PDB file of C-alpha atoms in Angstrom:
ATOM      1  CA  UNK O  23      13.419  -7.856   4.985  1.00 94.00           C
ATOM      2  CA  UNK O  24      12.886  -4.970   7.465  1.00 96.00           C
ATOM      3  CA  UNK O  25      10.207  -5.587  10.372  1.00 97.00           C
ATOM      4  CA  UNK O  26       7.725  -3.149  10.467  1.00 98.00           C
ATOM      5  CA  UNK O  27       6.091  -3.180  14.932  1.00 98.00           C
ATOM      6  CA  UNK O  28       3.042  -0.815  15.319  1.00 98.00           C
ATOM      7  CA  UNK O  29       1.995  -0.413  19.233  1.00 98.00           C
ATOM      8  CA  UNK O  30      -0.456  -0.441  20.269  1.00 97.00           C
ATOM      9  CA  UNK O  31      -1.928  -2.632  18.274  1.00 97.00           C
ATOM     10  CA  UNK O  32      -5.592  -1.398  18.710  1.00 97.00           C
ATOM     11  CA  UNK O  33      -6.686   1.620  20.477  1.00 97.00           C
ATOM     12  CA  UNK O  34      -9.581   3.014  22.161  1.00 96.00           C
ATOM     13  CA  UNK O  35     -10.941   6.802  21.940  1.00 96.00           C
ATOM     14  CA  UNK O  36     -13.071   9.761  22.123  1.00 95.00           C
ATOM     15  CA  UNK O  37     -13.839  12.710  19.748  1.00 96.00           C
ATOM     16  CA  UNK O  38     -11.589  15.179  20.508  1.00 96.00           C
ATOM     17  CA  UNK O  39      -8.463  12.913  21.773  1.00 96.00           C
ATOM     18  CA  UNK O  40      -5.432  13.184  21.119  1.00 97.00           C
ATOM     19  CA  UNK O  41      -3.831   9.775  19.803  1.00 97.00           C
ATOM     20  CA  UNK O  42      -0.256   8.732  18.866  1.00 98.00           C
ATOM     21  CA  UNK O  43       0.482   5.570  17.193  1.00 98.00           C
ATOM     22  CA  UNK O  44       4.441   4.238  16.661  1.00 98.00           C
ATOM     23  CA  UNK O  45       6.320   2.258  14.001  1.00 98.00           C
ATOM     24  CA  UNK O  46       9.589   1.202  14.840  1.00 98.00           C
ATOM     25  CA  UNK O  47      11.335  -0.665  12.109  1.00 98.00           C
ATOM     26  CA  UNK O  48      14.136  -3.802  12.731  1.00 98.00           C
ATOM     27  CA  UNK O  49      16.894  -1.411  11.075  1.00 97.00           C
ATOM     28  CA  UNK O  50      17.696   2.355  10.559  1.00 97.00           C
ATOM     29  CA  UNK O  51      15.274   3.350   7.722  1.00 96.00           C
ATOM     30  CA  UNK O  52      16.681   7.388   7.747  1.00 96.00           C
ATOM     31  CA  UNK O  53      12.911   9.312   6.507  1.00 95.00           C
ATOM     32  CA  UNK O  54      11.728   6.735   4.334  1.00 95.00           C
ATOM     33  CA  UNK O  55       8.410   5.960   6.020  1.00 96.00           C
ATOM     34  CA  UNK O  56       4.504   6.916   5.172  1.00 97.00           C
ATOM     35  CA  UNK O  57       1.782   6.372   6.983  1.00 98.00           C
ATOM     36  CA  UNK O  58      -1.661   5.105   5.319  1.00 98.00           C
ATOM     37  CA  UNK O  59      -5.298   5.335   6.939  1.00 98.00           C
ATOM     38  CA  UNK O  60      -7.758   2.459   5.768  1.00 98.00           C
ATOM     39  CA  UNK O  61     -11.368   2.124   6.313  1.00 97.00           C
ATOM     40  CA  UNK O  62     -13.376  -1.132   5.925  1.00 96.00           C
ATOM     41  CA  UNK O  63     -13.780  -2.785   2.626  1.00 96.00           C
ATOM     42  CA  UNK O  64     -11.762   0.488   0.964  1.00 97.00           C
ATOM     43  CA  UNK O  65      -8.439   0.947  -0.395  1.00 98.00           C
ATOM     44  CA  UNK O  66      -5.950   2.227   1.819  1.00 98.00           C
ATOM     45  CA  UNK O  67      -5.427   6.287   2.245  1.00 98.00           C
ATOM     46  CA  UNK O  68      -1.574   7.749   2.021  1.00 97.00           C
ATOM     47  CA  UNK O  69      -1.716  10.519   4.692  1.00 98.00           C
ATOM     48  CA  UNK O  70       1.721  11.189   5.478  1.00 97.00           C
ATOM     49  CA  UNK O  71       5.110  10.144   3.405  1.00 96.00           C
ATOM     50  CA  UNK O  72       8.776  10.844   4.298  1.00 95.00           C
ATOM     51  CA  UNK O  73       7.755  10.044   8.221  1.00 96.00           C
ATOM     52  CA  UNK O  74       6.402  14.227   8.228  1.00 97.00           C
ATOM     53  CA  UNK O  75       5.262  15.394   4.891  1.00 96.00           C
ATOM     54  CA  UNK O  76       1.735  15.646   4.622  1.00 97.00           C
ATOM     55  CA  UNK O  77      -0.017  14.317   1.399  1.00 96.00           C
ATOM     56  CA  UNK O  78      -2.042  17.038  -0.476  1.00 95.00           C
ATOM     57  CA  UNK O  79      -5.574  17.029   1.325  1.00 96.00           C
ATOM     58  CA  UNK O  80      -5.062  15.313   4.024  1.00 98.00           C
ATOM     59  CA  UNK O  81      -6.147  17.363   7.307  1.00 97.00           C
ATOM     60  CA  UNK O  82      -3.549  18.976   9.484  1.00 97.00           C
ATOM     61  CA  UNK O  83      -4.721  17.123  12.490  1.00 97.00           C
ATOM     62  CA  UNK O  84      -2.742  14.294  11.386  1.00 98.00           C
ATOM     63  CA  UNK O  85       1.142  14.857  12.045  1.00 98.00           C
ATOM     64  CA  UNK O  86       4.242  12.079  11.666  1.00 98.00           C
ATOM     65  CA  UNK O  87       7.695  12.412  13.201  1.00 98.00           C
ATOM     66  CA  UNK O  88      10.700  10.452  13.821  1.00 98.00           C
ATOM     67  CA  UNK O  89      13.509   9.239  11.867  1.00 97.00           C
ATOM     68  CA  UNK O  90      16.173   5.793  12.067  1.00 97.00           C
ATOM     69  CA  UNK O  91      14.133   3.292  13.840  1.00 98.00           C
ATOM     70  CA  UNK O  92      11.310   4.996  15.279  1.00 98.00           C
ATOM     71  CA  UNK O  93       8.356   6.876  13.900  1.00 98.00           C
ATOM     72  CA  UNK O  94       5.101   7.892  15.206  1.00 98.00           C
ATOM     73  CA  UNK O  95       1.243   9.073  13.985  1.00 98.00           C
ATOM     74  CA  UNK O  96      -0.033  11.362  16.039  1.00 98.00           C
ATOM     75  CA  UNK O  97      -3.979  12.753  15.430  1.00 97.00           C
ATOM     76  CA  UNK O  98      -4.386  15.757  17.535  1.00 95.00           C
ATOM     77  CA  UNK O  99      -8.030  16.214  17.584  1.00 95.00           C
ATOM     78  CA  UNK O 100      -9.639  12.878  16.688  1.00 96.00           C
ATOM     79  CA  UNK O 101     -13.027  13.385  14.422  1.00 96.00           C
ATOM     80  CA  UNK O 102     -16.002  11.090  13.632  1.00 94.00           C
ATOM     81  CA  UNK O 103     -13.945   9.785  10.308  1.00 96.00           C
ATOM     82  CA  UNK O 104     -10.807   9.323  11.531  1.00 96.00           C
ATOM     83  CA  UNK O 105     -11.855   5.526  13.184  1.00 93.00           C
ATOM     84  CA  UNK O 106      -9.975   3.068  11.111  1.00 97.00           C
ATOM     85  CA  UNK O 107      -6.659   0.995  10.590  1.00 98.00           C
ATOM     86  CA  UNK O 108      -3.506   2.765  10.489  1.00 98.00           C
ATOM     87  CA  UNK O 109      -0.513   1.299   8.569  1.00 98.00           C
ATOM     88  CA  UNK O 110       2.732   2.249   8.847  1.00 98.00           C
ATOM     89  CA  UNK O 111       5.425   1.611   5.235  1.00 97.00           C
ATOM     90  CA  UNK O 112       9.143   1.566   4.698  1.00 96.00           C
ATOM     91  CA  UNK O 113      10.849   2.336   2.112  1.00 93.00           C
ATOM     92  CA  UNK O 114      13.952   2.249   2.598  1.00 93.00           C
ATOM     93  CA  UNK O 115      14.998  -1.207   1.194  1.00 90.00           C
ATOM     94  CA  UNK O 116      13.087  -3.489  -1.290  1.00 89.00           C
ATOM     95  CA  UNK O 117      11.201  -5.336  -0.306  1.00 92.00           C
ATOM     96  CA  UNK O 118       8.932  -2.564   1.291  1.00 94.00           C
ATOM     97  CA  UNK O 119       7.147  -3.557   4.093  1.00 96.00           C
ATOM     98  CA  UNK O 120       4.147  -2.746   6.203  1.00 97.00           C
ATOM     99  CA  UNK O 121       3.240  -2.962   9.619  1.00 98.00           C
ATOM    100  CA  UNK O 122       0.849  -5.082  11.424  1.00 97.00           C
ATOM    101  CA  UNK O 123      -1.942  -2.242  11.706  1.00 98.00           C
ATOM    102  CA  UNK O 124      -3.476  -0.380  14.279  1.00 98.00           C
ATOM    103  CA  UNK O 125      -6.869  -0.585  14.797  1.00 98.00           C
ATOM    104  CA  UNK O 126      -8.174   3.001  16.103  1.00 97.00           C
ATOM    105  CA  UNK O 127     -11.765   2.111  17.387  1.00 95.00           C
ATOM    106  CA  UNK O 128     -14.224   4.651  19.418  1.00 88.00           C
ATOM    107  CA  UNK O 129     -14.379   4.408  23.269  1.00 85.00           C
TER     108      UNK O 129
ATOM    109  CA  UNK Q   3      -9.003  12.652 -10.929  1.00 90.00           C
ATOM    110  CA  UNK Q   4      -6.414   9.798 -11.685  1.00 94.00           C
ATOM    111  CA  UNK Q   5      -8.621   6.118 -11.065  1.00 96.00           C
ATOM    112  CA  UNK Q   6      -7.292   2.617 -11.358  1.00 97.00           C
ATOM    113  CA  UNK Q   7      -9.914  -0.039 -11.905  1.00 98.00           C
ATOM    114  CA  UNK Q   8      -8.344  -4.106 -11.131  1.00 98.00           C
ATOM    115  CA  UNK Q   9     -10.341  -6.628 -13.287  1.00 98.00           C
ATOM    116  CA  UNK Q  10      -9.812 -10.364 -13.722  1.00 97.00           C
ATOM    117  CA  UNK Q  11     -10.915 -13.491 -12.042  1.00 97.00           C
ATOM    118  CA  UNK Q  12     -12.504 -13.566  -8.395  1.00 96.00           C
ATOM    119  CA  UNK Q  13     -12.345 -17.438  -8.334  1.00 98.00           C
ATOM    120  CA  UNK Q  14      -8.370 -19.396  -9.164  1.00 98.00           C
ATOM    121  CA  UNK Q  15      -8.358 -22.962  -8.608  1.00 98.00           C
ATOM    122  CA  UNK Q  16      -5.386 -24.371  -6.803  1.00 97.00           C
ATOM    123  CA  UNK Q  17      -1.938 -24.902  -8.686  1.00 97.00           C
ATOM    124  CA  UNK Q  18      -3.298 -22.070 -11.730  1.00 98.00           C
ATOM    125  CA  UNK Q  19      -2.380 -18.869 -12.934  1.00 98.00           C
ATOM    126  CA  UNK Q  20      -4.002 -15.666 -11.050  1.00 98.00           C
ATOM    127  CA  UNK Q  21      -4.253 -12.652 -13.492  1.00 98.00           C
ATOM    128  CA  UNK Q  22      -5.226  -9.052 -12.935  1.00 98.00           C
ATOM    129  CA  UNK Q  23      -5.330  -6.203 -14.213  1.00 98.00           C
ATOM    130  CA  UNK Q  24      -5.154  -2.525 -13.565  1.00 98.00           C
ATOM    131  CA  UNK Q  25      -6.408   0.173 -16.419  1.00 97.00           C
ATOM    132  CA  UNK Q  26      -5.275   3.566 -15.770  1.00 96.00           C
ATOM    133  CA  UNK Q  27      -7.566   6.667 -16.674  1.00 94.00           C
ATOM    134  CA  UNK Q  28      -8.806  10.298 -15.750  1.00 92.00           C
ATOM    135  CA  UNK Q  29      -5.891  11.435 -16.883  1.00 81.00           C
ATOM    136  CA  UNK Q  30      -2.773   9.437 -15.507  1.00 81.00           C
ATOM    137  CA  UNK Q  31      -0.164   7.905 -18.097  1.00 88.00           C
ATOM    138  CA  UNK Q  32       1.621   4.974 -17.673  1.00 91.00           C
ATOM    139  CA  UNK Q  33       3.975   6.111 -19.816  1.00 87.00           C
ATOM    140  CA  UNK Q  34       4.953   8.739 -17.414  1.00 87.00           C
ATOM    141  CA  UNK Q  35       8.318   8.723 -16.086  1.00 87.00           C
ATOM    142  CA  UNK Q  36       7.498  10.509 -12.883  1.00 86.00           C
ATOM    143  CA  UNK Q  37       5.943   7.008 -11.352  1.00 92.00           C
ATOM    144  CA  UNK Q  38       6.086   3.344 -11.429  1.00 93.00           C
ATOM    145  CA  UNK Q  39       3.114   1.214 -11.089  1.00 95.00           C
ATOM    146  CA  UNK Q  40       2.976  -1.341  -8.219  1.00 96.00           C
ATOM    147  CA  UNK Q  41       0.567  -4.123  -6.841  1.00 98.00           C
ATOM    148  CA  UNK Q  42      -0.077  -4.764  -3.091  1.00 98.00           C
ATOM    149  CA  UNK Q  43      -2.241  -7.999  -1.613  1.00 98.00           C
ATOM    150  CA  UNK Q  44      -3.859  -8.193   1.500  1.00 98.00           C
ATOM    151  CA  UNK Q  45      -5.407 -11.385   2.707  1.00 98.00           C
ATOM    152  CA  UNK Q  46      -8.733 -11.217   4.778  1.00 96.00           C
ATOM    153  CA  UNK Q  47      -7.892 -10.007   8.088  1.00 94.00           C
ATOM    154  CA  UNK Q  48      -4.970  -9.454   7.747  1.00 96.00           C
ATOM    155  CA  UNK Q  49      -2.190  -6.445   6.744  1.00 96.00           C
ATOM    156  CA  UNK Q  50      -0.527  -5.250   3.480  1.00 97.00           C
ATOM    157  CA  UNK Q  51       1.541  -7.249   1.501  1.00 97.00           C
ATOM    158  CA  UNK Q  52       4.130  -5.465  -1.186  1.00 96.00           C
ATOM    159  CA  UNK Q  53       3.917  -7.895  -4.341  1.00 97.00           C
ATOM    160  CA  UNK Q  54       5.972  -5.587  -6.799  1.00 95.00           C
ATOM    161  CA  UNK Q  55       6.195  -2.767  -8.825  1.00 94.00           C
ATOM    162  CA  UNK Q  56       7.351  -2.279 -12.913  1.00 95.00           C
ATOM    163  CA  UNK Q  57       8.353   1.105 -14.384  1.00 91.00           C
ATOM    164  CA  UNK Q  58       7.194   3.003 -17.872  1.00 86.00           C
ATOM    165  CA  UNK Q  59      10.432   1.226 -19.101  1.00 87.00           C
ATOM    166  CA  UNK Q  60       9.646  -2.690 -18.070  1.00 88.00           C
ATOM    167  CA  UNK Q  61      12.137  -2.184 -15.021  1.00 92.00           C
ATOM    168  CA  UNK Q  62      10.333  -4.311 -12.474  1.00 94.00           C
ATOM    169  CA  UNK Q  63      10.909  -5.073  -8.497  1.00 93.00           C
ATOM    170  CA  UNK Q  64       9.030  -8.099  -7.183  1.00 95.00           C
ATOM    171  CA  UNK Q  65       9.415  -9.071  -3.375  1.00 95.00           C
ATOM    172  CA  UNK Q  66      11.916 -12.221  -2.892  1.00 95.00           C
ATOM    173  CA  UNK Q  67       9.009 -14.486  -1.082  1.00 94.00           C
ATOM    174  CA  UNK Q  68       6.904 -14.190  -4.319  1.00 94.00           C
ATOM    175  CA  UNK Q  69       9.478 -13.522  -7.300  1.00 88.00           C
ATOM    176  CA  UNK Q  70       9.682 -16.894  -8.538  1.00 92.00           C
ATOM    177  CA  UNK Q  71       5.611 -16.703  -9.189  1.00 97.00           C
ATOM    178  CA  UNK Q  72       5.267 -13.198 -10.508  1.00 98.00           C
ATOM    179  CA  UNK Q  73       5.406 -11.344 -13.523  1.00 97.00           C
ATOM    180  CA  UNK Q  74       3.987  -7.738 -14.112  1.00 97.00           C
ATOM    181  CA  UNK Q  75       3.542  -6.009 -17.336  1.00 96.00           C
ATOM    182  CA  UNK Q  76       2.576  -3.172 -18.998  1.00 94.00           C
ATOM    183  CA  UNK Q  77       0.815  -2.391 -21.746  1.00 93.00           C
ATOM    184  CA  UNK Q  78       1.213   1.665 -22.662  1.00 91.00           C
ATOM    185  CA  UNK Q  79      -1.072   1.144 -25.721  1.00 92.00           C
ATOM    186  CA  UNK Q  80      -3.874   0.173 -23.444  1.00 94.00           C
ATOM    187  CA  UNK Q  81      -2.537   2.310 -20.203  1.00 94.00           C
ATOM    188  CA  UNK Q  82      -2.945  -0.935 -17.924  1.00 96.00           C
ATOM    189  CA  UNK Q  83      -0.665  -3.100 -15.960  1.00 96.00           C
ATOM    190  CA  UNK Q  84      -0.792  -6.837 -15.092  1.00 97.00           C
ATOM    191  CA  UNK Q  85       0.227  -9.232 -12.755  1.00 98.00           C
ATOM    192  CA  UNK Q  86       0.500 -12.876 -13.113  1.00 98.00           C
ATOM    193  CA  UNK Q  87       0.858 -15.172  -9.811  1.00 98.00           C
ATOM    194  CA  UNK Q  88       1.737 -18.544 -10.933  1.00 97.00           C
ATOM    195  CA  UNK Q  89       0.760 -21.815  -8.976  1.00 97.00           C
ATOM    196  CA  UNK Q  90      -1.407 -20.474  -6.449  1.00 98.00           C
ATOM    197  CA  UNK Q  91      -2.558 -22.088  -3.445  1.00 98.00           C
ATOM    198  CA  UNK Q  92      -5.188 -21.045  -0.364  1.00 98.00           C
ATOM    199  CA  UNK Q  93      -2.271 -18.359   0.300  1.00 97.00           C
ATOM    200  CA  UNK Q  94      -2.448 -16.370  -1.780  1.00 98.00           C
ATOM    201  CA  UNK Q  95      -5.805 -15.271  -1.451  1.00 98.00           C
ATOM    202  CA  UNK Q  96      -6.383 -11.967  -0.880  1.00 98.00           C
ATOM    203  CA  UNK Q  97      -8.002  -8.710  -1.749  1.00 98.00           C
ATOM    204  CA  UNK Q  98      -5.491  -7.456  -4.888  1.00 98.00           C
ATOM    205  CA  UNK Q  99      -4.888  -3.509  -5.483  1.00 98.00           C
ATOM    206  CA  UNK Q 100      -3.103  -2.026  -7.702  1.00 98.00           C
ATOM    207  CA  UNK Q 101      -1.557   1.265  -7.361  1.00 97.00           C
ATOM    208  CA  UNK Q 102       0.493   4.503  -8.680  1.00 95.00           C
ATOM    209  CA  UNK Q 103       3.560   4.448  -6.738  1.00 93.00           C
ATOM    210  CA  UNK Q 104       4.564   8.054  -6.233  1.00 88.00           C
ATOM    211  CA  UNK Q 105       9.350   8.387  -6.404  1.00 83.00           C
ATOM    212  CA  UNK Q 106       9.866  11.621  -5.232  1.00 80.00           C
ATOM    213  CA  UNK Q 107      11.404  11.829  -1.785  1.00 74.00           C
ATOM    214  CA  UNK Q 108      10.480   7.973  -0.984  1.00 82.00           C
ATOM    215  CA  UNK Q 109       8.337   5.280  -2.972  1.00 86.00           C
ATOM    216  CA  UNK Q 110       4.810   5.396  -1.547  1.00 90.00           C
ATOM    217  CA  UNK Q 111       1.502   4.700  -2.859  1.00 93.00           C
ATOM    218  CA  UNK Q 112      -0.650   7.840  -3.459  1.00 93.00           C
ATOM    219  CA  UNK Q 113      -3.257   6.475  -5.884  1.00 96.00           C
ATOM    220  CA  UNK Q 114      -4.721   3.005  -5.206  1.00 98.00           C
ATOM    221  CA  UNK Q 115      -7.498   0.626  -7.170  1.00 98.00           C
ATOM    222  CA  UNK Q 116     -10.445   0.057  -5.091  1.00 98.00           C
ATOM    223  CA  UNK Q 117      -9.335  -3.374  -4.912  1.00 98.00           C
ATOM    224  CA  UNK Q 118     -10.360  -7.262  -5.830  1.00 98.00           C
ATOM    225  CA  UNK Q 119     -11.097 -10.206  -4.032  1.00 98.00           C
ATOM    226  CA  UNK Q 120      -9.388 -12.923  -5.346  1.00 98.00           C
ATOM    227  CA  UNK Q 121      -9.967 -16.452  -3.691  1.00 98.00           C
ATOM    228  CA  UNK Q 122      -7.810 -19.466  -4.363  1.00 98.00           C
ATOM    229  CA  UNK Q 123     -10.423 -22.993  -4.359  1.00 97.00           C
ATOM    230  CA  UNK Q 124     -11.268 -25.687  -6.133  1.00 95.00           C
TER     231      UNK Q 124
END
């Protein structure tokens, strides 16, 4: 199976910051990455697929880069809602696979 | 606006048979052959597990650690899906969703259940 790292693994910060969260997966996984946004005791939230395509709706203050091995989430204004757990997905080879989380909590 | 609903059990004893599942409305098919139909677990605390996922045709993928326990269906007369988890244990408890797993330019999940708590104990 491929390994799925976030770092950090929680985070601390303001309205207004400016955050970036990475995936890095064990093997070259070309594009095939999303990024989903969960909240607690809800369903997780696709935000971004293909490491940069953003879903339909989803604010433009949430951007995703990177291709092979290493991906990041970057929020470039952080709001009120956007205090959750990030997950990062590959797939690129069954069986897909999630990462650990990161928990983005308010300073 | 496309909704999945899980139903089933919230309480499997130990060694039994877990069963979900996932009805499809607002205006989704399961028939569709633009998506596939997936499950994902994830246990109290902890991160997202990929269980499997079965197309409009009764292709299905289930992940290696869990493929000798699983079988998911689909009923198109009903628009639902199901998975079966045989011989649970403590492990496999978990909150279950179910999800429309989106093919174009990678498999992701762009419509998800709102999820069930399913706890493995005597």
């Amino acid at each position: 199976d491929i390994q799925m790292t976030q770092s950090p693994s929680s985070v601390s910060a303001s309205v207004g910051d400016r955050v970036t969260i990475t995936c890095r997966a064990s093997q070259g996984i070309s594009t095939w990455l999303a990024w989903y946004q969960q909240k607690p005791g809800k369903a997780p939230k696709l935000l971004i697929y293909a490491a940069s395509t953003l879903q339909s709706g989803v604010p433009s203050r949430f951007s995703g880069s990177g291709s092979g091995t290493d991906f990041t989430l970057t929020i470039s204004s952080l709001q009120p809602e956007d205090f959750a757990t990030y997950y990062c997905q590959q797939a690129n080879n069954f069986p897909y696979t999630f990462g650990q989380g990161t928990k983005l909590e308010i300073q | 606006q496309l909704q999945l609903q899980e139903s089933g059990p919230g309480l499997v004893k130990p060694s039994e048979t877990l069963s979900l599942t996932c009805t499809v409305s607002g205006g989704g098919s399961i028939s569709s052959r633009s998506y596939y139909w997936g499950w994902i677990r994830q246990p109290p605390g902890k991160g997202l597990e990929w269980i499997g996922s079965i197309y409009y045709s009764g292709s299905t993928y289930y992940n290696p650690s869990l493929k000798s326990r699983v079988t998911i269906s689909v009923d198109m007369s009903k628009n639902q899906f199901s998975l079966k988890l045989n011989s649970v244990t403590a492990a496999d408890t978990a909150v279950y969703y179910c999800a429309r797993l989106e093919d174009t330019a990678m498999v992701r999940a762009d419509y998800w259940g709102q999820g069930i708590l399913v706890t493995v104990s005597s």
